[in-house]
Structures are given as structure tokens and as C-alpha cells.
Protein backbone atom coordinates (compact mmCIF):
# COMPACT_ATOMS: atom_id res chain seq x y z
CA MET A 1 -60.90 21.72 112.38
CA THR A 2 -64.37 22.35 111.25
CA SER A 3 -65.87 23.93 108.26
CA ASP A 4 -69.84 24.68 107.52
CA SER A 5 -70.22 26.68 104.67
CA ARG A 6 -72.23 26.88 101.38
CA VAL A 7 -69.98 26.38 98.31
CA GLY A 8 -70.72 27.12 94.58
CA VAL A 9 -74.28 29.59 95.00
CA TYR A 10 -73.52 30.70 91.35
CA SER A 11 -71.09 29.68 88.92
CA ARG A 12 -69.96 30.22 85.34
CA TYR A 13 -67.13 28.72 83.56
CA PHE A 14 -65.41 29.00 79.61
CA GLN A 15 -66.18 24.91 78.94
CA TYR A 16 -64.13 24.15 75.48
CA THR A 17 -61.48 27.00 75.66
CA THR A 18 -59.57 25.77 72.28
CA ILE A 19 -61.36 23.43 70.35
CA ASP A 20 -59.25 21.36 67.76
CA ARG A 21 -62.06 18.76 65.01
CA CYS A 22 -60.04 16.42 63.30
CA ASP A 23 -61.20 14.30 60.98
CA PHE A 24 -58.72 10.67 61.98
CA THR A 25 -60.01 8.89 59.68
CA THR A 26 -57.81 10.45 56.67
CA SER A 27 -54.73 10.21 55.45
CA THR A 28 -53.59 13.78 55.61
CA ASN A 29 -55.38 14.35 59.33
CA ASN A 30 -57.35 18.25 58.18
CA CYS A 31 -57.99 20.07 61.40
CA SER A 32 -59.88 23.27 61.89
CA THR A 33 -59.59 25.08 65.24
CA VAL A 34 -62.00 27.53 66.89
CA LEU A 35 -61.55 30.02 69.53
CA PHE A 36 -64.48 31.13 70.96
CA GLY A 37 -66.23 31.14 67.32
CA ALA A 38 -66.31 33.67 64.29
CA ALA A 39 -67.17 36.81 65.98
CA PRO A 40 -65.82 36.51 69.74
CA THR A 41 -67.96 39.74 71.03
CA THR A 42 -71.28 36.78 70.65
CA ALA A 43 -69.44 34.29 72.52
CA LEU A 44 -71.41 32.55 75.42
CA ALA A 45 -70.77 30.22 78.18
CA GLY A 46 -72.32 28.07 79.98
CA ILE A 47 -73.64 27.24 83.36
CA GLY A 48 -71.31 25.03 84.72
CA GLY A 49 -69.63 23.47 87.16
CA GLY A 50 -71.03 21.44 90.90
CA GLY A 51 -73.91 22.62 92.49
CA PRO A 52 -74.16 24.07 95.94
CA TYR A 53 -73.48 22.63 99.25
CA ASP A 54 -72.78 22.39 102.67
CA GLN A 55 -70.35 20.30 103.99
CA ASP A 56 -68.85 19.92 107.46
CA ALA A 57 -65.54 18.38 106.73
CA TRP A 58 -62.44 17.13 109.79
CA GLY A 59 -59.35 15.08 109.19
CA ALA A 60 -56.35 14.70 111.61
CA GLN A 61 -53.18 13.33 110.75
CA ASN A 62 -49.26 12.39 112.23
CA ILE A 63 -46.33 11.61 111.86
CA THR A 64 -44.09 10.13 114.24
CA THR A 65 -40.22 9.62 112.83
CA ALA A 66 -36.96 8.01 114.83
CA ARG A 67 -33.55 8.47 113.59
CA ALA A 68 -30.68 6.28 114.33
CA ASP A 69 -27.34 6.84 113.84
CA PHE A 70 -24.47 3.71 113.54
CA ASP A 71 -21.35 2.12 112.21
CA LEU A 72 -22.50 -1.08 110.44
CA GLY A 73 -19.11 -2.80 110.48
CA GLY A 74 -17.08 -0.29 110.46
CA PHE A 75 -19.28 1.81 107.53
CA GLN A 76 -21.14 4.89 108.43
CA ASN A 77 -24.84 3.95 108.39
CA GLN A 78 -28.23 5.93 108.80
CA LEU A 79 -31.57 4.64 109.39
CA ILE A 80 -35.05 6.67 109.21
CA ALA A 81 -38.11 4.89 110.12
CA GLY A 82 -41.36 6.12 111.16
CA VAL A 83 -45.18 6.00 111.09
CA ASP A 84 -48.13 7.63 109.95
CA VAL A 85 -51.73 7.56 111.02
CA SER A 86 -54.93 9.64 109.50
CA TYR A 87 -57.97 10.28 110.00
CA GLN A 88 -60.35 12.27 107.39
CA THR A 89 -64.48 12.73 107.52
CA ASN A 90 -66.63 14.34 104.86
CA ASP A 91 -70.31 14.84 105.52
CA LYS A 92 -72.38 16.73 102.72
CA LEU A 93 -76.25 18.37 102.19
CA PHE A 94 -76.87 19.04 98.38
CA TYR A 95 -78.33 21.65 96.61
CA ALA A 96 -80.17 22.20 93.80
CA TYR A 97 -81.68 24.69 90.88
CA THR A 98 -85.02 26.06 90.05
CA LEU A 99 -84.86 25.94 86.21
CA PRO A 100 -86.97 29.24 84.57
CA ALA A 101 -89.60 27.98 82.14
CA VAL A 102 -87.91 27.86 78.50
CA GLY A 103 -90.38 30.33 77.24
CA SER A 104 -87.36 32.62 79.03
CA GLY A 105 -85.29 32.54 76.41
CA ILE A 106 -82.03 32.20 78.16
CA TYR A 107 -81.93 28.86 77.07
CA THR A 108 -79.55 29.70 73.44
CA LEU A 109 -76.86 26.22 73.94
CA GLY A 110 -77.33 23.22 73.01
CA THR A 111 -80.39 21.95 72.26
CA HIS A 112 -82.81 25.02 73.77
CA THR A 113 -84.15 22.65 75.90
CA GLN A 114 -85.05 23.45 79.93
CA SER A 115 -81.51 22.48 81.11
CA ARG A 116 -78.46 24.05 83.27
CA ALA A 117 -76.24 22.98 80.10
CA ASN A 118 -77.76 25.83 77.89
CA ILE A 119 -78.08 28.94 79.82
CA GLY A 120 -75.99 30.94 77.96
CA ILE A 121 -74.43 33.72 79.28
CA SER A 122 -71.69 36.38 77.39
CA LEU A 123 -67.86 36.29 77.30
CA PHE A 124 -68.06 39.52 76.04
CA ASN A 125 -70.38 41.81 78.20
CA PRO A 126 -71.66 39.29 80.99
CA VAL A 127 -74.11 40.01 83.64
CA HIS A 128 -72.77 38.50 86.91
CA ALA A 129 -76.03 38.09 88.27
CA PRO A 130 -77.95 35.00 88.35
CA PRO A 131 -80.50 34.67 86.24
CA ALA A 132 -84.28 35.29 86.76
CA GLY A 133 -86.00 32.37 88.30
CA TYR A 134 -82.35 30.44 88.52
CA THR A 135 -82.38 29.77 92.46
CA VAL A 136 -80.77 27.15 95.07
CA PHE A 137 -83.55 25.20 96.45
CA LEU A 138 -83.49 21.80 98.60
CA PRO A 139 -84.41 19.44 96.53
CA THR A 140 -87.53 16.96 97.81
CA LEU A 141 -89.63 14.11 95.42
CA ALA A 142 -92.13 16.83 95.93
CA THR A 143 -90.29 20.04 94.77
CA ILE A 144 -88.00 18.26 91.70
CA ALA A 145 -90.73 19.50 89.15
CA ASN A 146 -88.20 21.80 86.33
CA SER A 147 -85.32 22.46 88.67
CA THR A 148 -81.70 20.24 87.76
CA ALA A 149 -82.98 18.17 90.20
CA THR A 150 -84.05 14.30 90.28
CA ALA A 151 -84.90 11.30 92.62
CA THR A 152 -81.41 10.33 91.61
CA THR A 153 -79.47 12.76 92.28
CA VAL A 154 -77.06 12.61 95.31
CA LEU A 155 -78.86 14.62 98.47
CA LYS A 156 -76.34 13.98 100.52
CA SER A 157 -73.63 11.72 101.57
CA THR A 158 -71.63 10.84 104.47
CA GLY A 159 -67.94 9.43 104.66
CA ASN A 160 -64.34 9.03 105.93
CA ALA A 161 -61.19 7.67 105.70
CA THR A 162 -58.37 5.95 107.52
CA ASP A 163 -54.91 5.24 106.52
CA TYR A 164 -52.04 3.95 108.76
CA ALA A 165 -48.91 3.45 107.07
CA PHE A 166 -45.53 2.38 107.98
CA PHE A 167 -42.43 4.16 106.26
CA ALA A 168 -38.21 3.44 106.35
CA THR A 169 -35.45 4.85 105.24
CA ASP A 170 -32.00 3.05 105.49
CA ARG A 171 -28.78 4.83 104.12
CA PHE A 172 -25.74 3.29 103.79
CA TRP A 173 -22.09 4.76 102.97
CA PHE A 174 -19.58 2.36 101.21
CA THR A 175 -17.15 5.85 101.73
CA PRO A 176 -17.44 9.48 102.27
CA GLN A 177 -18.69 10.19 98.59
CA TRP A 178 -20.55 6.86 98.02
CA SER A 179 -23.57 5.96 99.43
CA VAL A 180 -26.82 3.61 98.93
CA ILE A 181 -30.17 5.03 100.09
CA ALA A 182 -33.00 2.10 100.13
CA GLY A 183 -36.59 3.02 101.62
CA PHE A 184 -40.12 1.67 101.37
CA ARG A 185 -43.86 2.89 102.68
CA TYR A 186 -46.97 0.63 102.95
CA ASP A 187 -50.49 2.02 103.85
CA ASP A 188 -53.28 0.12 104.37
CA TYR A 189 -55.53 2.90 103.67
CA LEU A 190 -59.40 2.08 103.83
CA ALA A 191 -62.74 4.10 102.64
CA ASN A 192 -65.96 3.95 104.09
CA TYR A 193 -69.02 6.28 101.66
CA SER A 194 -72.89 6.36 101.68
CA SER A 195 -75.10 8.08 99.91
CA THR A 196 -79.17 9.09 99.86
CA ALA A 197 -80.91 10.26 97.06
CA VAL A 198 -83.58 12.69 96.47
CA ASN A 199 -86.09 9.56 97.00
CA LEU A 200 -83.87 8.43 100.24
CA ALA A 201 -82.76 5.64 98.15
CA VAL A 202 -79.39 4.74 100.42
CA THR A 203 -76.00 3.81 98.71
CA PRO A 204 -72.49 1.91 100.92
CA LEU A 205 -69.82 1.55 99.51
CA LYS A 206 -66.66 1.10 101.28
CA SER A 207 -62.45 0.68 98.92
CA LYS A 208 -59.95 -1.19 100.90
CA SER A 209 -56.34 -0.64 99.84
CA GLY A 210 -52.48 -2.52 100.84
CA LEU A 211 -49.64 -0.70 98.99
CA PHE A 212 -46.23 -1.48 98.81
CA ASN A 213 -44.01 1.51 97.60
CA PRO A 214 -39.76 1.08 97.59
CA ARG A 215 -37.32 3.35 96.55
CA ALA A 216 -33.47 3.68 96.12
CA SER A 217 -30.96 5.55 94.85
CA VAL A 218 -26.83 5.77 94.87
CA VAL A 219 -25.77 9.23 95.72
CA PHE A 220 -21.99 10.11 94.23
CA GLU A 221 -20.90 12.90 96.49
CA PRO A 222 -17.01 14.08 95.81
CA THR A 223 -17.01 17.51 97.42
CA ALA A 224 -19.04 19.05 99.88
CA ASP A 225 -20.86 21.72 97.36
CA GLN A 226 -21.31 18.26 94.70
CA THR A 227 -23.96 15.70 94.53
CA TYR A 228 -25.27 13.13 91.77
CA TYR A 229 -27.41 10.41 92.04
CA PHE A 230 -29.93 8.12 90.59
CA SER A 231 -33.24 7.42 92.19
CA TRP A 232 -35.50 4.98 90.82
CA GLY A 233 -39.54 4.90 93.37
CA ARG A 234 -42.69 3.71 92.73
CA SER A 235 -45.83 5.16 94.25
CA ALA A 236 -49.60 4.32 94.34
CA ILE A 237 -52.18 6.53 94.34
CA PRO A 238 -55.16 4.20 96.28
CA GLN A 239 -59.74 4.59 95.76
CA GLY A 240 -61.16 7.12 98.13
CA THR A 241 -58.43 9.42 98.48
CA SER A 242 -61.13 12.57 98.13
CA ILE A 243 -63.15 12.56 100.34
CA VAL A 244 -62.47 15.63 101.41
CA GLY A 245 -62.46 17.24 98.25
CA ALA A 246 -64.24 15.17 95.24
CA ALA A 247 -67.67 16.28 94.94
CA THR A 248 -69.36 13.40 96.03
CA GLY A 249 -67.07 11.12 97.43
CA ILE A 250 -66.13 7.27 95.76
CA ALA A 251 -68.08 6.40 92.95
CA THR A 252 -69.77 3.13 92.65
CA ALA A 253 -67.48 2.27 89.47
CA GLN A 254 -64.08 3.41 91.23
CA VAL A 255 -64.89 0.90 94.23
CA ASN A 256 -63.12 -2.26 92.83
CA LEU A 257 -60.19 -0.39 90.51
CA ASP A 258 -57.19 -1.18 91.40
CA PRO A 259 -55.21 1.73 92.45
CA GLU A 260 -53.12 4.03 90.50
CA LYS A 261 -49.58 3.64 89.54
CA SER A 262 -46.90 5.30 88.66
CA GLN A 263 -43.32 4.56 88.65
CA THR A 264 -40.07 6.46 87.92
CA PHE A 265 -36.58 6.83 86.71
CA GLU A 266 -34.37 9.99 87.80
CA VAL A 267 -31.02 10.72 87.28
CA GLY A 268 -29.16 14.28 87.99
CA ALA A 269 -27.57 17.08 89.71
CA LYS A 270 -27.02 19.69 92.34
CA ILE A 271 -23.94 21.84 92.31
CA ALA A 272 -23.20 25.05 94.31
CA LEU A 273 -21.08 27.79 93.50
CA PHE A 274 -19.81 30.89 95.42
CA ASP A 275 -19.37 29.39 98.63
CA GLY A 276 -22.64 28.04 98.37
CA ALA A 277 -24.59 32.03 97.23
CA LEU A 278 -25.34 30.15 94.28
CA GLY A 279 -27.16 27.04 93.69
CA LEU A 280 -27.82 24.67 90.28
CA ALA A 281 -29.90 22.31 90.38
CA GLY A 282 -31.18 19.58 87.30
CA SER A 283 -32.25 16.09 86.21
CA ALA A 284 -33.43 13.81 83.63
CA PHE A 285 -36.46 11.41 84.32
CA ASN A 286 -38.16 9.05 82.79
CA ILE A 287 -41.75 8.40 84.45
CA GLN A 288 -44.67 5.78 83.42
CA LYS A 289 -48.57 5.18 84.18
CA SER A 290 -50.73 2.06 84.49
CA ASN A 291 -54.36 2.29 85.06
CA ALA A 292 -54.58 6.26 84.94
CA LEU A 293 -58.24 6.78 85.60
CA GLN A 294 -60.82 9.32 83.66
CA VAL A 295 -62.51 11.53 86.21
CA ASP A 296 -66.09 12.84 85.56
CA PRO A 297 -65.70 16.98 85.51
CA VAL A 298 -69.03 18.48 86.39
CA SER A 299 -68.83 15.77 89.83
CA GLY A 300 -64.87 14.82 90.04
CA GLU A 301 -65.98 11.11 90.54
CA VAL A 302 -63.61 8.92 89.08
CA THR A 303 -66.04 7.20 86.57
CA VAL A 304 -63.75 4.78 85.07
CA GLN A 305 -60.17 3.01 84.75
CA SER A 306 -59.34 3.70 81.76
CA GLY A 307 -56.29 1.02 81.92
CA GLU A 308 -54.69 3.63 79.89
CA ARG A 309 -50.52 3.24 79.98
CA ASP A 310 -48.78 6.83 79.96
CA ARG A 311 -45.14 7.66 79.85
CA VAL A 312 -43.63 10.98 80.39
CA ASN A 313 -40.13 11.89 79.48
CA GLY A 314 -38.14 15.14 80.97
CA PHE A 315 -35.85 17.00 82.58
CA GLN A 316 -35.87 19.46 84.87
CA LEU A 317 -33.01 23.15 85.26
CA SER A 318 -33.45 25.60 88.09
CA ALA A 319 -30.74 28.13 89.55
CA THR A 320 -31.35 30.10 93.26
CA GLY A 321 -28.83 32.26 95.20
CA GLN A 322 -27.43 35.70 94.65
CA ILE A 323 -25.58 36.04 91.61
CA VAL A 324 -23.82 39.36 92.69
CA ASP A 325 -24.51 41.15 96.04
CA ASP A 326 -28.11 42.63 97.23
CA TRP A 327 -28.92 40.66 93.34
CA THR A 328 -30.67 37.12 93.79
CA LEU A 329 -32.02 34.48 91.10
CA ASN A 330 -34.98 31.84 91.21
CA ALA A 331 -35.35 30.58 88.08
CA ALA A 332 -36.44 27.21 86.11
CA TYR A 333 -37.12 25.15 83.50
CA THR A 334 -39.06 21.44 82.96
CA PHE A 335 -39.48 19.98 79.61
CA LEU A 336 -41.87 17.32 79.66
CA ASP A 337 -41.93 14.88 76.40
CA SER A 338 -45.23 12.66 77.21
CA ARG A 339 -47.86 10.24 74.90
CA ILE A 340 -50.62 7.89 75.99
CA THR A 341 -49.09 4.62 75.32
CA SER A 342 -52.12 2.06 75.81
CA ASP A 343 -55.47 2.65 76.05
CA ASN A 344 -58.53 1.42 75.61
CA ALA A 345 -61.95 2.24 73.47
CA CYS A 346 -64.87 0.17 74.54
CA THR A 347 -68.55 -0.36 73.27
CA THR A 348 -71.75 -1.99 74.48
CA THR A 349 -72.95 -2.23 70.61
CA THR A 350 -71.21 -4.54 68.54
CA ALA A 351 -69.73 -7.25 71.12
CA PRO A 352 -66.34 -7.98 68.28
CA ALA A 353 -67.93 -12.05 68.40
CA PRO A 354 -71.35 -13.71 68.37
CA PRO A 355 -72.49 -14.38 72.01
CA PRO A 356 -71.23 -15.57 74.64
CA HIS A 357 -69.79 -12.30 75.07
CA PRO A 358 -69.32 -10.41 77.36
CA ALA A 359 -70.56 -7.34 77.46
CA VAL A 360 -68.46 -4.95 76.80
CA SER A 361 -66.16 -5.05 74.47
CA CYS A 362 -62.68 -2.76 74.14
CA LEU A 363 -60.06 -2.95 71.70
CA PRO A 364 -56.88 -0.31 71.36
CA ASN A 365 -58.36 3.17 70.70
CA PRO A 366 -56.77 3.92 67.23
CA VAL A 367 -57.39 8.02 68.02
CA THR A 368 -55.30 9.09 71.31
CA ILE A 369 -52.61 5.85 71.40
CA GLY A 370 -49.62 8.49 70.71
CA LEU A 371 -51.23 11.70 71.35
CA PRO A 372 -49.58 13.95 74.44
CA VAL A 373 -51.09 12.95 78.30
CA ILE A 374 -53.33 15.14 79.50
CA PHE A 375 -53.16 18.60 81.65
CA VAL A 376 -48.86 17.87 80.83
CA PRO A 377 -47.42 20.40 79.83
CA LYS A 378 -44.98 20.47 76.85
CA HIS A 379 -43.10 23.27 78.46
CA ALA A 380 -43.62 25.55 81.66
CA GLY A 381 -40.97 28.04 83.21
CA SER A 382 -40.59 30.84 86.04
CA PHE A 383 -38.19 33.19 86.58
CA TRP A 384 -37.90 36.19 89.34
CA THR A 385 -35.77 38.40 90.84
CA THR A 386 -34.70 41.14 93.36
CA TYR A 387 -32.33 43.73 93.99
CA ASP A 388 -31.26 45.38 96.78
CA LEU A 389 -31.56 49.13 96.50
CA HIS A 390 -30.15 50.18 99.67
CA ASP A 391 -27.27 52.04 97.71
CA TRP A 392 -29.81 54.72 96.49
CA ALA A 393 -31.82 54.58 99.16
CA PRO A 394 -31.78 53.11 102.57
CA GLY A 395 -34.56 50.18 102.57
CA LEU A 396 -36.26 50.11 98.72
CA SER A 397 -36.15 46.92 96.96
CA ALA A 398 -37.71 45.67 93.87
CA GLY A 399 -38.35 42.85 92.17
CA GLY A 400 -39.49 40.82 88.90
CA GLY A 401 -40.52 37.88 86.49
CA MET A 402 -42.58 35.69 85.19
CA THR A 403 -44.50 32.39 85.25
CA TYR A 404 -44.86 30.01 81.34
CA GLN A 405 -46.70 27.25 81.36
CA SER A 406 -47.58 26.09 77.10
CA ALA A 407 -51.00 25.11 76.28
CA MET A 408 -52.08 22.01 77.19
CA ASN A 409 -54.40 19.03 76.19
CA VAL A 410 -57.70 18.27 79.03
CA ARG A 411 -59.59 16.14 76.78
CA TYR A 412 -60.12 14.03 74.32
CA THR A 413 -63.50 12.61 73.08
CA THR A 414 -64.16 9.79 70.24
CA SER A 415 -67.38 8.99 68.77
CA GLY A 416 -68.50 6.44 66.76
CA ASN A 417 -67.38 2.24 66.98
CA VAL A 418 -64.08 1.04 67.83
CA PHE A 419 -64.80 -2.67 66.19
CA VAL A 420 -66.47 0.07 62.82
CA PRO A 421 -63.31 1.62 62.47
CA ALA A 422 -64.88 4.13 59.39
CA THR A 423 -66.90 5.13 62.47
CA PHE A 424 -65.01 5.62 64.95
CA VAL A 425 -62.82 9.41 64.93
CA MET A 426 -61.60 11.44 68.19
CA SER A 427 -64.46 14.43 67.21
CA ARG A 428 -62.77 17.13 70.16
CA ILE A 429 -60.03 17.52 71.52
CA ALA A 430 -60.17 20.36 74.43
CA ARG A 431 -57.14 22.39 75.42
CA ILE A 432 -56.27 25.19 78.05
CA PRO A 433 -53.95 28.19 75.63
CA ARG A 434 -50.88 28.52 77.09
CA THR A 435 -49.96 30.70 80.36
CA LEU A 436 -47.30 34.37 80.15
CA SER A 437 -47.98 36.03 82.61
CA PHE A 438 -45.69 39.02 84.32
CA ASP A 439 -45.05 40.04 87.98
CA ALA A 440 -43.28 42.72 89.69
CA TYR A 441 -42.95 45.15 93.34
CA VAL A 442 -41.37 47.25 95.07
CA ALA A 443 -41.32 47.94 98.97
CA TYR A 444 -39.48 50.16 101.30
CA GLN A 445 -38.80 49.63 104.88
CA VAL A 446 -38.55 51.83 107.85
CA ASP A 447 -37.58 50.45 110.88
CA GLN A 448 -40.28 47.83 111.54
CA LEU A 449 -42.42 49.34 108.95
CA ARG A 450 -42.85 47.97 105.45
CA PHE A 451 -44.59 49.35 102.31
CA ALA A 452 -45.42 47.43 99.47
CA LEU A 453 -46.97 47.23 95.89
CA ASN A 454 -47.16 44.53 94.84
CA VAL A 455 -48.38 43.83 90.63
CA GLN A 456 -50.35 41.17 89.29
CA ASN A 457 -50.45 39.68 85.58
CA LEU A 458 -48.87 43.16 84.18
CA THR A 459 -49.56 43.00 81.15
CA ASP A 460 -53.01 42.53 81.45
CA GLU A 461 -52.92 38.64 79.71
CA LEU A 462 -55.54 36.30 79.48
CA TYR A 463 -54.55 32.97 80.47
CA TYR A 464 -56.37 30.37 83.32
CA THR A 465 -55.33 29.04 86.65
CA GLN A 466 -57.26 26.38 86.55
CA SER A 467 -58.01 23.71 84.80
CA PHE A 468 -61.16 21.01 85.37
CA GLY A 469 -62.04 17.87 83.11
CA ASN A 470 -62.81 20.48 79.89
CA ARG A 471 -62.78 23.43 81.75
CA GLY A 472 -60.44 26.86 82.53
CA THR A 473 -61.00 29.35 84.93
CA PRO A 474 -59.05 32.68 83.45
CA ALA A 475 -57.31 34.43 85.87
CA PRO A 476 -57.41 37.98 87.06
CA GLY A 477 -56.83 40.86 84.89
CA ARG A 478 -53.82 43.60 85.98
CA THR A 479 -53.76 43.68 89.73
CA PHE A 480 -52.86 46.50 92.06
CA LEU A 481 -52.10 44.96 96.13
CA PHE A 482 -50.75 47.29 98.59
CA SER A 483 -49.87 46.79 101.73
CA VAL A 484 -48.13 47.31 105.22
CA SER A 485 -46.76 45.41 107.47
CA TRP A 486 -44.90 45.71 110.74
CA THR A 487 -42.22 43.57 112.96
CA PRO A 488 -42.04 43.99 116.07
CA ASN A 489 -38.42 44.39 117.85
CA LEU A 490 -37.78 40.79 119.61
């Protein structure tokens, strides 16, 4: 499949939706919270996000699986094995923006200099059009003056990635109730990337990874409607997996980084009630991540491997199925207690020892260790229920539910020199506020026709559907969707 599209001609974002300014050098950790400033109606947002580009991308994947059921020494055994082969390629042509003169009066943010980030847009009463003189063009060395492009800005890029993987899983039953599952997946992954700057300088990059990811489980099934298990697994994400998704592919600093690795321990149970009409499930888990990556919020590129280690302890509960006739339920809740257990702060300005010393020197980061992992909310839950109202009117049904996610930190910014403790502080914490959204629907079925009215965000709540870097994308307000569908008789 091939796509060719212009993306991001004009974009705005809410930056630093909630900011905590804290002094971590004192014993009291005094903090103050700012939400859009003291006067929300005068708050300004910057123009952000990536620039526009033309993209031509396609990919192909083939997964072939074989299954064998047989007795092994008189015991039941099941073996599943297969291969997973994929290829993806991506070509992009990047555009830039012309910038109005400084005297235009639109640079109301930051240093008020001629910069895209300094263009202020009203949050309270925004104008949904680009400012005068802020237009899209294809940059060249002769046309980059007074624009967002420089001589070293990426003009075009091409990338491709191949993955040859083999996987196998074997389940062995000691008894009809007790079994063990063991398996692995091996990936041979290669990503190639080349970028061309406005000055026509070409930068070729290559990232190759060989990944072995094992897993194992012990399963106890005392009856047909009960399952209890303990599992362990390890996974790794190679560099260069975002040939298509990222803004410009592989960053120079990314090529020689180790894969991002995770290890998971989990214990859980699944129970069916009322002859299978209602299913209950729950699990508790421990996730440990090493070699965590840091991603540039503007370009989407991996910029550095922090060496950060993260730990998440949590549990999840869910219920799915029928409570009584005509009444169905889907509910889930997840609790995540996350912590940064190891992190480094590095500097090139002060070395821990006289020369010779490394060009970059690092110490444990005293302000991030112990904080929650970014992009990990502590609480998340969803509830959805439907009821068939055919007793009142044949073909009538209705339902509704809610989605909740607690606030989560999305970026930590430090300032100062880690080798001079008095200067090294947490200067900013960017946080996405909590999400609470209610939705509902009513539908009416007449023979093969179905009429439905869906209402999303019933309370017109301000919340954020996406978060990346230190930015949040506001969700649509209260939305009404009316649809008519027809199902043919087969």
C-alpha cells in the first residue's frame, strides 16, 4: 500500500499544560503550580509540532505459523512455531515556514525574536488560520532567510527496515490441570536511513540488532471455567523501528545504542461465572525496564539513551459479559506504581577529575531518581454498559460509560551542573491533567436498518487524547454523531 500526503501545514498545541516549579535543593521542597497562568483568558499557546512534509511509505509482512499436537512420553504436548518476515520503506520531503518580520507584532512569547516558537496564539479566543506571512515553502539555500529552515535542516529522507524473525512456543501438560508454557522469539533487524540537508549534505546511517526474547508460564486449570497462572517474559525494542512513524527516522545518536529492554513478572487468574456469561480476570505484575530512551518532542527522534532504569508494580481487574438477561457490562481498572530507580545526569562543563577525563561525565541524577516514570498514569479505568430495551420497544437499545485516567508526568527538565549540587535542580515538571469522559448512545433497529445516536464527551470536559514530549492534544468537546446502517440478509 502506498500513501502520499501533505501533513502539518498549520498546527497548534497546548504546551506544558500543568507546570510545577520546585526547589529540590531545600528540605521543604516548596512548589507552586501554574495552570495557564494567573489570567486564563489572556493565556497564549505557541505554534508547534513538526513541520509539513510529503510522505510516500509502504510495507509488507508475512507471518507463517505451524501447529503440532502430539503425545510426548505419554503426556499431552502442543508446539507452535513460525516465521515473521516484514519490510517497510519510507520517503519524505520536508517543507519549511516563512517567518513574518519582527515588527509584525506576533512574537509575543519567549524572547520575542523571529522564531516559530515565539508566535503567540490565544487559548481563550483562537484564530484558526495561519498568521499573515507564515506560509509553507520548499527550502533551498537561496530561500531560507527569514524562515524556520537552516542550511543543515533535513530536506528529504529515505529509510527502509527489514525484520527476519523466528518464534516457537511449546505447551506441555503434566496433568489435565497443570501445564507449562515456554517459548522464544528471535529477530534479526536491520534499519537503513539516509537524510539530505538543505545544503545537500548526505548523512547515511545504519542500525542492526539481533534480539532473543524468551518467555515461560506455569498454568493451573482446576476446572473448565478457572485458570490461574504465573508468567515471566523478556522483550526488547531495537533501534530504528520507527522508519515510517518517526519524523525523520534514525537519529545519529541512536545508531549505536543498545535495545530498550523490559522484563515482566505476572501472576493472575481468569474465572467464568453463570455458565460462562460473565468473565472476571485479575493480575498483579512487576515490570522492569532498562536502557530507556529519550525522544525529542519536536522531531520525534531518539536523541539519547539515558541509561535510565524504571520499575512498575501494579495490578489490573476486569469484568466482561452479561449480568442478567439483556444487560451487558465491560469494566476494567489498572493501578500502576511506577518509579525511576536509576538515572544519570551528564555534563561536559565540569569533569569529576583533572585531564585526562571523558568528554561527557555522568553522575546519578539526584532529582529524578524516585519520581514516577513519565507517561505512566497511576490510575486508569473504563466502564461501559448496554441494555436491550426490547420489552419497551422492539429493536431499542441504549448504553453508556466512562473513561478515567489520572494525571501523569510527561517530562522532567533539570538545570545546573550535577557536579555542583547547589546549582543542580529540577526546573520544570510537565504534566497532563486527569481525564474523565462520559459517552452514551441510543439505537433503534428496524428490520435491516439501524439508527443510532452517539454522544461523546457528554459533560463537555476539557481533557487530552494524546501526549507527546511536553505537549497535550485537547480532545473534542461534546460531540453528537448520528448514523444509519443497513445489513443485507445473507
